[in-house]
XYZ file of C-alpha atoms in Angstrom:
656
model
C 45.276 -51.560 5.675
C 48.548 -52.307 3.849
C 49.291 -50.146 1.154
C 52.201 -49.597 -1.038
C 54.689 -47.168 0.352
C 54.421 -45.155 -3.060
C 50.646 -44.791 -2.681
C 50.001 -41.068 -2.039
C 47.654 -41.063 0.766
C 49.093 -38.785 3.383
C 47.567 -35.456 2.366
C 44.299 -36.433 3.912
C 45.723 -36.216 7.622
C 46.947 -33.257 9.458
C 50.601 -32.695 9.827
C 51.900 -30.787 12.748
C 53.834 -27.712 12.076
C 56.788 -28.930 14.267
C 57.428 -31.803 12.025
C 56.661 -30.572 8.649
C 58.106 -28.016 6.063
C 55.693 -25.167 5.043
C 53.373 -25.770 2.074
C 55.077 -24.973 -1.321
C 52.674 -22.198 -2.116
C 53.604 -20.300 1.103
C 56.485 -18.503 -0.340
C 56.196 -14.800 -0.318
C 57.276 -14.380 -4.011
C 55.001 -15.189 -6.840
C 55.611 -18.873 -7.945
C 54.111 -21.556 -9.824
C 50.912 -22.954 -8.641
C 51.113 -25.920 -6.259
C 48.479 -27.975 -7.618
C 49.675 -31.126 -9.462
C 48.110 -30.192 -12.691
C 50.125 -27.193 -13.153
C 53.957 -26.672 -13.395
C 56.421 -24.671 -15.087
C 54.934 -21.440 -14.092
C 51.361 -21.947 -14.572
C 49.699 -18.755 -15.931
C 52.850 -16.760 -15.544
C 54.430 -18.844 -18.117
C 55.449 -16.938 -21.420
C 53.471 -19.733 -23.304
C 50.249 -18.929 -21.340
C 47.374 -17.699 -23.412
C 46.371 -14.038 -23.293
C 43.720 -12.765 -20.847
C 41.208 -12.269 -23.514
C 41.718 -15.826 -24.833
C 41.635 -17.263 -21.312
C 38.419 -15.522 -20.467
C 36.818 -16.557 -23.759
C 36.806 -20.038 -22.361
C 33.887 -18.978 -20.452
C 31.641 -18.546 -23.523
C 30.359 -22.322 -23.599
C 29.002 -21.658 -20.038
C 27.898 -18.066 -20.621
C 26.293 -18.520 -24.062
C 22.605 -19.196 -22.747
C 23.013 -16.155 -20.796
C 24.651 -13.965 -23.453
C 21.529 -12.311 -24.658
C 20.844 -10.773 -21.163
C 24.461 -10.128 -20.618
C 24.685 -8.228 -23.928
C 21.530 -6.572 -23.315
C 23.014 -5.341 -19.814
C 25.994 -4.136 -21.582
C 23.980 -2.082 -24.118
C 21.940 -0.568 -21.406
C 25.227 0.417 -19.422
C 26.512 1.915 -22.823
C 23.244 3.816 -23.199
C 23.722 5.085 -19.645
C 27.307 6.180 -20.538
C 26.265 7.901 -23.707
C 23.551 9.886 -21.790
C 26.434 11.067 -19.379
C 28.551 12.151 -22.301
C 25.512 14.050 -23.757
C 25.283 16.205 -20.823
C 28.314 18.452 -21.420
C 26.923 19.138 -24.961
C 23.945 20.490 -23.659
C 26.021 22.563 -21.023
C 27.934 24.134 -24.013
C 24.740 25.390 -25.393
C 23.641 26.720 -22.137
C 26.836 28.587 -21.465
C 27.153 29.991 -25.078
C 23.359 30.765 -25.207
C 21.223 31.859 -22.400
C 24.145 32.490 -19.916
C 26.129 34.304 -22.563
C 23.212 36.590 -23.504
C 22.832 37.725 -19.838
C 20.099 38.821 -17.947
C 18.966 41.590 -20.019
C 17.425 39.296 -22.473
C 15.541 37.308 -19.875
C 15.677 34.178 -21.971
C 14.329 32.051 -19.015
C 12.446 29.735 -21.470
C 15.715 28.516 -23.159
C 17.465 28.288 -19.734
C 14.521 26.086 -18.330
C 14.449 23.919 -21.456
C 18.117 23.189 -21.081
C 17.890 22.572 -17.333
C 15.044 20.168 -18.095
C 17.061 18.420 -20.752
C 19.933 17.843 -18.358
C 17.623 16.538 -15.766
C 16.126 14.284 -18.287
C 19.499 13.036 -19.377
C 20.351 12.356 -15.900
C 17.209 10.202 -15.132
C 17.786 8.555 -18.373
C 21.239 7.520 -17.173
C 19.689 6.198 -13.880
C 17.222 4.287 -15.694
C 19.779 2.531 -17.885
C 21.951 1.618 -14.922
C 18.969 0.197 -13.137
C 17.917 -1.922 -16.289
C 21.643 -3.064 -16.600
C 21.449 -4.566 -13.065
C 18.109 -6.284 -13.825
C 19.539 -7.716 -17.078
C 22.735 -9.261 -15.586
C 22.184 -10.263 -11.895
C 20.114 -13.529 -12.598
C 22.184 -14.938 -15.582
C 25.366 -14.747 -13.716
C 23.916 -16.972 -11.081
C 22.905 -19.462 -13.670
C 26.460 -19.407 -15.464
C 27.970 -20.023 -12.002
C 25.616 -22.940 -11.230
C 26.528 -24.556 -14.754
C 30.295 -24.162 -14.208
C 29.962 -25.686 -10.646
C 27.824 -28.784 -11.962
C 30.244 -29.301 -14.845
C 33.247 -29.287 -12.374
C 31.617 -31.708 -9.767
C 30.529 -34.010 -12.764
C 33.955 -33.932 -14.047
C 35.514 -34.597 -10.382
C 33.053 -37.793 -10.084
C 34.361 -38.922 -13.633
C 38.104 -38.610 -12.859
C 39.915 -41.720 -11.486
C 40.840 -42.246 -8.026
C 44.693 -41.480 -9.076
C 43.527 -37.901 -9.555
C 42.057 -37.574 -6.185
C 45.280 -39.106 -4.578
C 47.239 -36.104 -6.051
C 44.910 -33.297 -5.460
C 44.293 -31.658 -2.109
C 40.555 -31.426 -1.032
C 40.978 -27.632 -0.125
C 42.305 -26.784 -3.582
C 39.305 -28.416 -5.364
C 36.885 -26.740 -2.906
C 38.338 -23.235 -3.345
C 37.904 -23.866 -7.118
C 34.250 -24.857 -6.795
C 33.399 -22.160 -4.470
C 35.508 -18.911 -4.138
C 36.703 -19.130 -7.798
C 33.211 -19.439 -9.448
C 32.102 -16.799 -7.023
C 34.801 -14.609 -8.327
C 33.881 -15.486 -11.935
C 30.116 -14.598 -11.251
C 31.048 -11.290 -9.867
C 33.186 -10.570 -12.902
C 30.515 -11.563 -15.371
C 27.842 -9.611 -13.485
C 29.849 -6.428 -12.701
C 33.507 -6.567 -13.975
C 32.814 -7.536 -17.766
C 30.166 -4.783 -18.251
C 32.191 -2.369 -16.458
C 35.307 -3.048 -18.501
C 33.383 -2.735 -21.882
C 31.638 0.394 -20.824
C 34.595 1.947 -19.283
C 36.613 1.205 -22.357
C 33.961 2.407 -24.769
C 33.377 5.493 -22.504
C 37.136 6.394 -22.590
C 37.323 5.795 -26.442
C 34.273 7.828 -27.246
C 35.111 10.650 -24.551
C 38.631 10.966 -25.707
C 37.430 11.108 -29.370
C 34.797 14.000 -28.454
C 37.564 15.684 -26.593
C 40.069 15.653 -29.643
C 37.339 16.724 -32.315
C 35.953 19.519 -30.138
C 38.838 20.577 -27.876
C 41.600 20.549 -30.616
C 44.677 21.216 -28.709
C 43.189 20.566 -25.241
C 42.097 17.183 -26.491
C 45.593 16.356 -27.758
C 47.012 17.478 -24.087
C 44.490 14.962 -22.452
C 45.489 12.321 -24.958
C 49.165 12.720 -24.180
C 48.363 11.726 -20.463
C 47.087 8.462 -21.788
C 50.615 7.312 -22.719
C 51.765 6.822 -19.005
C 48.471 5.554 -18.109
C 48.823 2.873 -20.774
C 52.408 1.984 -19.701
C 51.250 1.762 -15.958
C 48.217 -0.418 -16.626
C 50.367 -2.970 -18.756
C 53.081 -3.183 -15.910
C 50.314 -3.605 -13.375
C 48.623 -6.264 -15.087
C 51.909 -8.364 -15.295
C 52.741 -7.897 -11.660
C 49.088 -8.349 -10.350
C 48.431 -11.555 -12.268
C 51.254 -13.239 -10.543
C 50.134 -12.138 -7.194
C 46.732 -12.905 -7.794
C 47.650 -16.524 -8.570
C 49.765 -16.847 -5.615
C 47.073 -15.417 -3.354
C 44.276 -17.786 -4.720
C 46.535 -20.952 -4.541
C 47.389 -19.873 -0.973
C 43.705 -19.719 -0.333
C 43.302 -23.163 -1.374
C 46.238 -24.546 0.761
C 44.634 -22.735 3.638
C 41.376 -24.383 2.953
C 43.174 -27.822 2.836
C 44.671 -27.105 6.313
C 41.181 -26.479 7.767
C 39.790 -29.400 6.099
C 42.551 -31.848 7.017
C 42.593 -30.529 10.715
C 38.721 -30.873 10.960
C 38.840 -34.416 9.663
C 41.849 -35.314 11.892
C 40.547 -33.527 15.008
C 40.554 -36.612 17.161
C 44.264 -37.195 16.304
C 45.259 -33.750 17.226
C 43.336 -33.813 20.477
C 44.719 -37.323 21.250
C 48.296 -36.287 20.787
C 47.946 -32.867 22.317
C 49.132 -31.232 19.077
C 46.203 -28.463 18.808
C 48.798 -25.847 19.635
C 51.220 -26.933 16.870
C 48.013 -27.300 14.320
C 47.197 -23.680 15.316
C 50.743 -22.271 14.849
C 50.952 -23.803 11.418
C 47.655 -22.431 10.486
C 48.619 -19.007 11.872
C 51.729 -19.087 9.722
C 49.949 -20.038 6.603
C 47.249 -17.410 7.296
C 49.846 -14.602 8.014
C 51.702 -15.680 4.565
C 48.270 -15.245 2.751
C 47.709 -11.929 4.660
C 50.953 -10.651 3.445
C 50.349 -11.720 -0.020
C 46.964 -9.956 0.189
C 48.766 -6.880 1.402
C 51.053 -7.058 -1.387
C 48.105 -7.398 -3.714
C 46.276 -4.407 -2.287
C 49.568 -2.318 -2.332
C 50.072 -3.054 -6.052
C 46.336 -1.917 -6.634
C 46.666 1.051 -4.492
C 49.786 2.244 -6.389
C 48.067 1.855 -9.751
C 44.908 3.327 -8.528
C 46.677 6.336 -7.173
C 48.774 6.929 -10.306
C 45.609 6.529 -12.433
C 43.916 9.155 -10.276
C 46.782 11.640 -10.334
C 47.855 11.361 -13.915
C 44.300 12.475 -15.333
C 44.093 15.285 -12.698
C 47.445 16.547 -13.694
C 46.568 16.459 -17.303
C 43.500 18.380 -16.683
C 45.486 20.965 -14.873
C 47.819 21.464 -17.771
C 44.718 21.598 -20.025
C 43.159 24.179 -17.698
C 46.075 26.425 -18.058
C 46.154 25.905 -22.012
C 42.397 26.458 -22.112
C 42.293 29.727 -20.337
C 45.130 31.058 -22.397
C 42.972 30.058 -25.416
C 39.779 31.488 -24.199
C 41.505 34.791 -23.289
C 42.848 34.885 -26.992
C 39.474 34.018 -28.328
C 40.641 30.699 -29.803
C 38.112 28.753 -27.932
C 34.450 29.674 -26.491
C 33.796 29.672 -22.725
C 31.012 27.100 -23.400
C 33.477 24.811 -25.354
C 35.911 25.183 -22.550
C 33.111 24.086 -19.908
C 31.954 21.406 -22.075
C 35.486 20.017 -22.459
C 36.271 19.863 -18.668
C 32.685 18.370 -18.161
C 33.200 15.663 -20.743
C 36.717 15.092 -19.158
C 35.112 14.737 -15.771
C 32.846 11.952 -17.277
C 35.831 10.253 -19.004
C 38.114 10.498 -15.757
C 35.687 8.245 -13.677
C 36.434 4.937 -15.728
C 39.933 5.913 -15.961
C 40.467 6.255 -12.146
C 38.418 2.834 -11.796
C 40.691 1.233 -14.199
C 42.769 -0.110 -11.613
C 39.819 -1.893 -9.829
C 38.559 -3.002 -13.123
C 41.741 -4.340 -14.412
C 42.486 -6.237 -10.736
C 38.790 -7.720 -11.072
C 39.551 -8.874 -14.517
C 42.990 -10.478 -13.760
C 41.517 -12.054 -10.565
C 38.841 -13.633 -13.042
C 41.594 -14.681 -15.335
C 43.208 -16.523 -12.562
C 40.045 -18.173 -11.453
C 39.682 -19.374 -15.029
C 43.026 -20.727 -15.288
C 42.493 -22.535 -11.729
C 39.206 -23.888 -12.936
C 40.259 -25.276 -16.294
C 43.209 -26.955 -14.636
C 40.696 -29.305 -13.185
C 38.276 -29.473 -16.147
C 41.022 -29.989 -18.727
C 42.486 -32.841 -16.762
C 41.936 -35.911 -19.042
C 39.954 -38.816 -17.621
C 42.497 -41.734 -18.187
C 39.775 -44.228 -16.956
C 36.949 -44.399 -19.517
C 34.232 -46.434 -20.852
C 34.941 -48.472 -24.172
C 33.310 -46.992 -27.365
C 31.277 -50.239 -27.631
C 31.108 -51.837 -24.138
C 30.521 -55.416 -23.683
C 27.479 -56.532 -21.718
C 27.177 -59.395 -19.131
C 23.632 -60.515 -18.754
C 24.142 -62.911 -15.946
C 27.818 -62.959 -14.897
C 28.910 -66.279 -13.049
C 31.544 -64.261 -10.848
C 34.776 -66.033 -12.169
C 37.534 -63.466 -11.694
C 41.033 -63.913 -13.180
C 44.046 -61.604 -12.920
C 46.396 -62.506 -15.816
C 49.962 -61.309 -15.871
C 49.017 -58.072 -14.022
C 51.613 -55.287 -13.457
C 50.628 -52.226 -11.724
C 52.741 -49.046 -10.983
C 51.380 -45.803 -9.371
C 52.064 -42.691 -11.562
C 54.530 -41.152 -9.216
C 56.344 -44.434 -8.296
C 59.474 -45.782 -9.909
C 58.735 -49.328 -9.140
C 55.947 -51.592 -9.835
C 53.709 -52.339 -6.816
C 52.467 -55.569 -8.540
C 54.620 -57.479 -10.817
C 53.245 -60.151 -13.105
C 50.474 -61.463 -10.775
C 48.439 -64.214 -12.014
C 45.511 -65.089 -9.839
C 42.234 -66.785 -10.367
C 39.223 -66.432 -8.255
C 36.583 -69.327 -9.177
C 32.942 -68.266 -8.997
C 31.206 -68.866 -5.596
C 34.478 -68.915 -3.776
C 36.059 -67.039 -0.972
C 39.762 -66.148 -1.426
C 41.956 -64.601 1.326
C 44.586 -62.414 0.207
C 47.664 -62.213 2.679
C 51.039 -60.570 2.775
C 53.187 -58.249 4.862
C 52.569 -54.737 5.037
C 53.388 -53.041 1.720
C 53.099 -56.080 -0.362
C 50.325 -54.526 -2.523
C 47.041 -56.300 -1.111
C 44.877 -53.303 -1.163
C 46.274 -52.196 -4.537
C 45.343 -55.626 -6.152
C 41.871 -55.357 -4.486
C 41.299 -51.879 -6.186
C 41.959 -53.300 -9.780
C 38.974 -55.745 -9.626
C 36.342 -52.996 -9.875
C 38.659 -50.880 -11.933
C 39.328 -47.993 -9.504
C 42.591 -48.143 -11.079
C 43.776 -49.469 -14.422
C 46.492 -52.034 -14.790
C 49.857 -51.019 -16.161
C 50.081 -54.105 -18.053
C 48.156 -57.464 -18.191
C 44.484 -57.666 -17.636
C 41.756 -58.189 -15.160
C 39.056 -60.648 -16.314
C 35.253 -60.952 -15.172
C 33.774 -64.119 -16.874
C 36.698 -64.052 -19.382
C 35.795 -60.281 -20.348
C 38.513 -57.715 -19.913
C 36.998 -55.331 -17.266
C 38.147 -52.378 -19.595
C 35.720 -53.789 -22.096
C 32.693 -53.319 -19.832
C 31.054 -49.871 -18.964
C 32.245 -48.815 -15.488
C 28.710 -48.554 -14.264
C 27.905 -52.036 -15.323
C 31.051 -53.391 -13.805
C 30.491 -51.740 -10.383
C 27.049 -53.225 -10.428
C 28.572 -56.677 -10.456
C 31.491 -55.876 -8.366
C 30.994 -54.212 -4.732
C 33.739 -53.033 -2.328
C 33.868 -52.675 1.275
C 36.980 -50.682 2.499
C 38.912 -50.813 5.625
C 38.482 -47.036 5.689
C 34.854 -47.100 6.399
C 33.600 -43.823 4.592
C 29.972 -42.973 5.478
C 28.096 -39.713 4.324
C 26.084 -37.187 6.448
C 22.894 -38.805 5.741
C 20.496 -41.314 7.014
C 21.408 -44.862 7.931
C 18.944 -45.914 5.208
C 20.500 -43.710 2.502
C 24.097 -44.984 3.427
C 23.306 -48.566 3.302
C 21.160 -48.397 0.103
C 23.657 -46.140 -1.705
C 24.656 -48.982 -4.344
C 21.403 -51.024 -4.173
C 19.958 -52.116 -7.508
C 17.673 -49.433 -9.365
C 14.202 -49.972 -9.841
C 13.080 -51.810 -6.620
C 9.871 -50.694 -5.118
C 9.789 -49.356 -1.562
C 8.811 -52.795 -0.072
C 11.696 -54.464 -1.797
C 14.215 -51.699 -0.746
C 13.111 -51.920 2.971
C 13.410 -55.819 2.780
C 17.066 -55.415 1.094
C 17.942 -52.810 3.917
C 16.840 -55.192 6.740
C 18.726 -58.024 5.097
C 21.948 -56.174 4.872
C 21.716 -54.905 8.317
C 21.088 -58.369 9.576
C 23.994 -59.968 7.646
C 26.369 -57.371 8.806
C 25.229 -57.635 12.402
C 24.294 -53.996 12.329
C 21.185 -54.172 14.658
C 22.403 -51.242 16.798
C 20.958 -48.983 14.148
C 17.496 -49.671 15.718
C 18.768 -48.182 19.042
C 19.744 -44.983 17.519
C 17.356 -41.951 18.280
C 15.390 -42.410 14.915
C 16.439 -45.869 13.810
C 17.303 -46.270 10.236
C 16.329 -42.504 9.840
C 18.924 -41.097 11.838
C 21.529 -38.944 10.368
C 24.786 -40.269 11.296
C 26.858 -37.267 10.896
C 29.850 -36.395 8.741
C 31.917 -39.425 7.861
C 29.919 -41.350 10.578
C 32.073 -40.141 13.268
C 29.162 -40.230 15.557
C 29.648 -44.174 15.569
C 32.350 -46.324 16.809
C 34.693 -47.869 14.310
C 33.180 -51.239 14.480
C 29.634 -49.809 13.833
C 31.028 -47.726 10.766
C 32.581 -50.812 9.577
C 29.309 -52.837 9.718
C 27.303 -50.095 8.019
C 30.026 -50.029 5.241
C 29.736 -53.767 4.734
C 25.865 -53.709 4.847
C 26.179 -51.154 2.055
C 28.285 -53.570 0.006
C 25.867 -56.366 0.789
C 22.729 -54.415 -0.391
C 24.337 -53.796 -3.799
C 23.817 -57.754 -4.334
C 27.193 -58.071 -6.179
C 28.328 -61.192 -8.096
C 31.950 -60.321 -6.773
C 32.363 -58.740 -3.414
C 35.781 -57.169 -2.596
C 36.536 -56.826 1.286
C 39.406 -54.756 1.993
C 39.759 -55.906 5.613
C 36.358 -54.353 6.537
C 36.068 -56.266 9.806
C 39.336 -55.232 11.365
C 37.215 -53.398 14.093
C 34.960 -56.494 14.956
C 35.599 -58.907 17.699
C 36.177 -62.474 16.526
C 32.868 -63.877 17.497
C 31.099 -61.028 15.439
C 33.305 -61.396 12.689
C 32.476 -65.247 12.470
C 28.748 -64.411 12.669
C 29.130 -61.878 9.799
C 31.050 -64.509 7.667
C 28.583 -67.198 8.461
C 25.630 -65.022 7.420
C 27.569 -63.834 4.331
C 27.940 -67.411 3.192
C 24.135 -67.945 3.538
C 22.899 -64.842 1.877
C 25.561 -64.485 -0.832
C 25.826 -68.058 -1.695
C 27.314 -68.295 -5.237
C 29.001 -64.867 -4.806
C 32.696 -64.670 -5.517
C 34.636 -62.866 -2.519
C 38.231 -61.750 -2.235
C 39.071 -60.815 1.293
C 42.330 -58.763 2.220
C 42.860 -60.350 5.612
C 44.792 -59.036 8.557
C 43.844 -61.640 11.041
C 44.348 -65.435 11.222
C 40.485 -65.736 12.011
C 39.599 -64.148 8.656
C 42.006 -66.271 6.829
C 40.617 -69.548 8.479
C 37.015 -68.832 7.014
C 38.273 -68.522 3.520
C 38.048 -71.338 1.001
C 41.408 -70.525 -0.488
C 44.371 -68.332 0.459
C 46.622 -66.444 -1.909
C 50.021 -65.182 -0.695
C 51.396 -61.922 -1.817
C 55.049 -61.308 -1.476
C 57.048 -58.383 -3.024
C 54.284 -57.755 -5.558
C 53.919 -61.413 -6.827
C 51.761 -64.324 -5.873
C 53.960 -66.803 -4.493
C 51.501 -69.554 -3.263
C 47.652 -70.383 -3.454
C 46.238 -73.112 -1.241
C 44.178 -73.932 1.690
C 45.164 -72.556 5.125
C 46.132 -75.996 6.407
C 48.224 -76.810 3.340
C 50.181 -73.497 3.318
C 50.789 -73.752 6.978
C 52.304 -77.041 6.480
C 54.435 -76.333 3.300
C 55.046 -72.516 2.839
C 57.585 -71.026 5.249
C 56.806 -67.426 4.051
C 52.911 -67.986 4.888
C 53.789 -69.299 8.240
C 55.894 -66.086 8.779
C 52.971 -64.030 7.579
C 50.441 -65.648 9.909
C 52.794 -65.251 12.848
C 53.120 -61.668 12.194
C 49.203 -61.362 11.944
C 48.809 -62.964 15.093
C 51.410 -60.932 16.794
C 49.748 -57.665 15.526
C 46.295 -58.983 16.723
C 47.676 -59.617 20.080
C 49.527 -56.347 20.373
C 46.676 -54.198 19.298
C 43.884 -56.052 20.750
C 41.982 -56.025 17.427
C 38.097 -56.318 17.835
C 38.120 -56.110 21.631
C 36.319 -52.684 21.899
C 33.820 -53.117 18.894
C 30.733 -52.735 21.256
C 31.813 -49.557 22.994
C 29.254 -46.734 22.751
C 29.417 -44.263 20.016
C 32.109 -41.492 20.891
C 29.584 -38.575 20.254
C 25.966 -39.728 20.389
C 24.694 -36.249 20.556
C 25.652 -35.601 16.925
C 23.019 -38.005 15.608
C 19.969 -36.107 14.568
C 16.703 -36.810 12.746
C 17.162 -36.887 8.828
């Protein structure tokens, strides 16, 4: 298929390591995200929102689950308060029954205190179980809502967006990032709230009841705060780099799997493995740096409170010896400090989980915030019975990342019911022009008209019921033959009508081979239809376009893998079944051109001639040059000679 040199399509194919530079995100230092939607530092920019405001963007998705999440946090807080109450009971036990000595034999008071401590422990365990019951289920609902919203937006975004974004980056956002956010909502957020509350309440109790000892413990909070702040800044950058590198690695796997035949055919499996290993090793080093940063802060957050308690113990013993504090109060102080120490020590893990979640939120909304530049009009025009007249009026088109226009002031009329072949040298813009009719791209200037109505004034769904496309790159889905062919069929058909339409579309596309598959039209043809030959895939893709019953049919060289006789049979049946349908055929073979009513010549982004094949051969030198090139290419590559070869991997077909 001829494409503009500026059209960004290379990312869908594997690139051997020996001939390519490493991916941008593979650097060992924290850097800006590699995705097109981010630049200038991404989340590490000084203009980036705070972590709190970034995570607050989850509220619309989490709102339905908020009551259960809040209930879970309340239960966790109750568990924490129960734990903080135990030291108060211990203080009374030490200053009461234990201080009185065995002489008084106050076993009743002692037994009551032990029972109270046991009851508080059981209450704490019960609240923890209640917390888990409240938060587990809503977390999965939030994840599902966010995933649905992302997929819905991806389907709405124009083709230009998908030209720029690697599939692995989108996959990692929809799977691993959302899974991370679910775990944070279920575990990280409640832990963060409860730990913060426990520390604040616990330290307040220590200051109120411990006096000087409480101030000693509070002094240890100063280095802890500084360390946590510095950790958050460094860890956020490493977390972003790690998740971007994971997306790049997923892209490498995706491209290698899709291009496995190319890698094997050229013997580049070892190079692909070396490239993958190198990327995986860079990701491993990033993860090691991430783990090292977390372990360093965890060690500090463990050591500082313990050292603080050591100092407090010395001070407390001196105070107890001088009668400034009771033994029971001293025991209660250290028991409370032990409860407070647990969330302080876990602060590193809680912060890292929160910062990972913040990075996941940033990456998720990078996609969700991408505006859809190809939208429906506020008041769309409706075409009840379109004739099929198509006109490109003074059309100019430029890809977003290209300095020069691919199409320059193109004027072309496709009369209703006629077949027009579009020819030109490679890179002249033929495929780009074809994509403007169904509005897969919007024109930069000028307009594309269907029955004198600008296609931008039509709802996209309605436009694409009138205009069907069959691409040269025959994409099929891992579904049955029936589902693939009837993908764009008119809605509301009853089962007999759908079966009749299926049979007709397969007949027109000369796709009777499907009846020889293991389960006929119910055979699952495998991912991208790779269990079929190239010609078989193209015929099914053509059958899919025919089954849509369009008024305008755009064929972007969909018959390139067919032999000339099959192509002629398909064209003949197309004329019979789609009588009155306007057809635009991007032609790469003289045989295709000869079957058209009219031929339009595209040269350097402009239509330079329109006429019949015979007239153009007689009067247009450039057209003769193009045709001679098409004939030479057909002879050199043997186009269509191997269409009837058996499927390369028939064992991959299976029952739907």
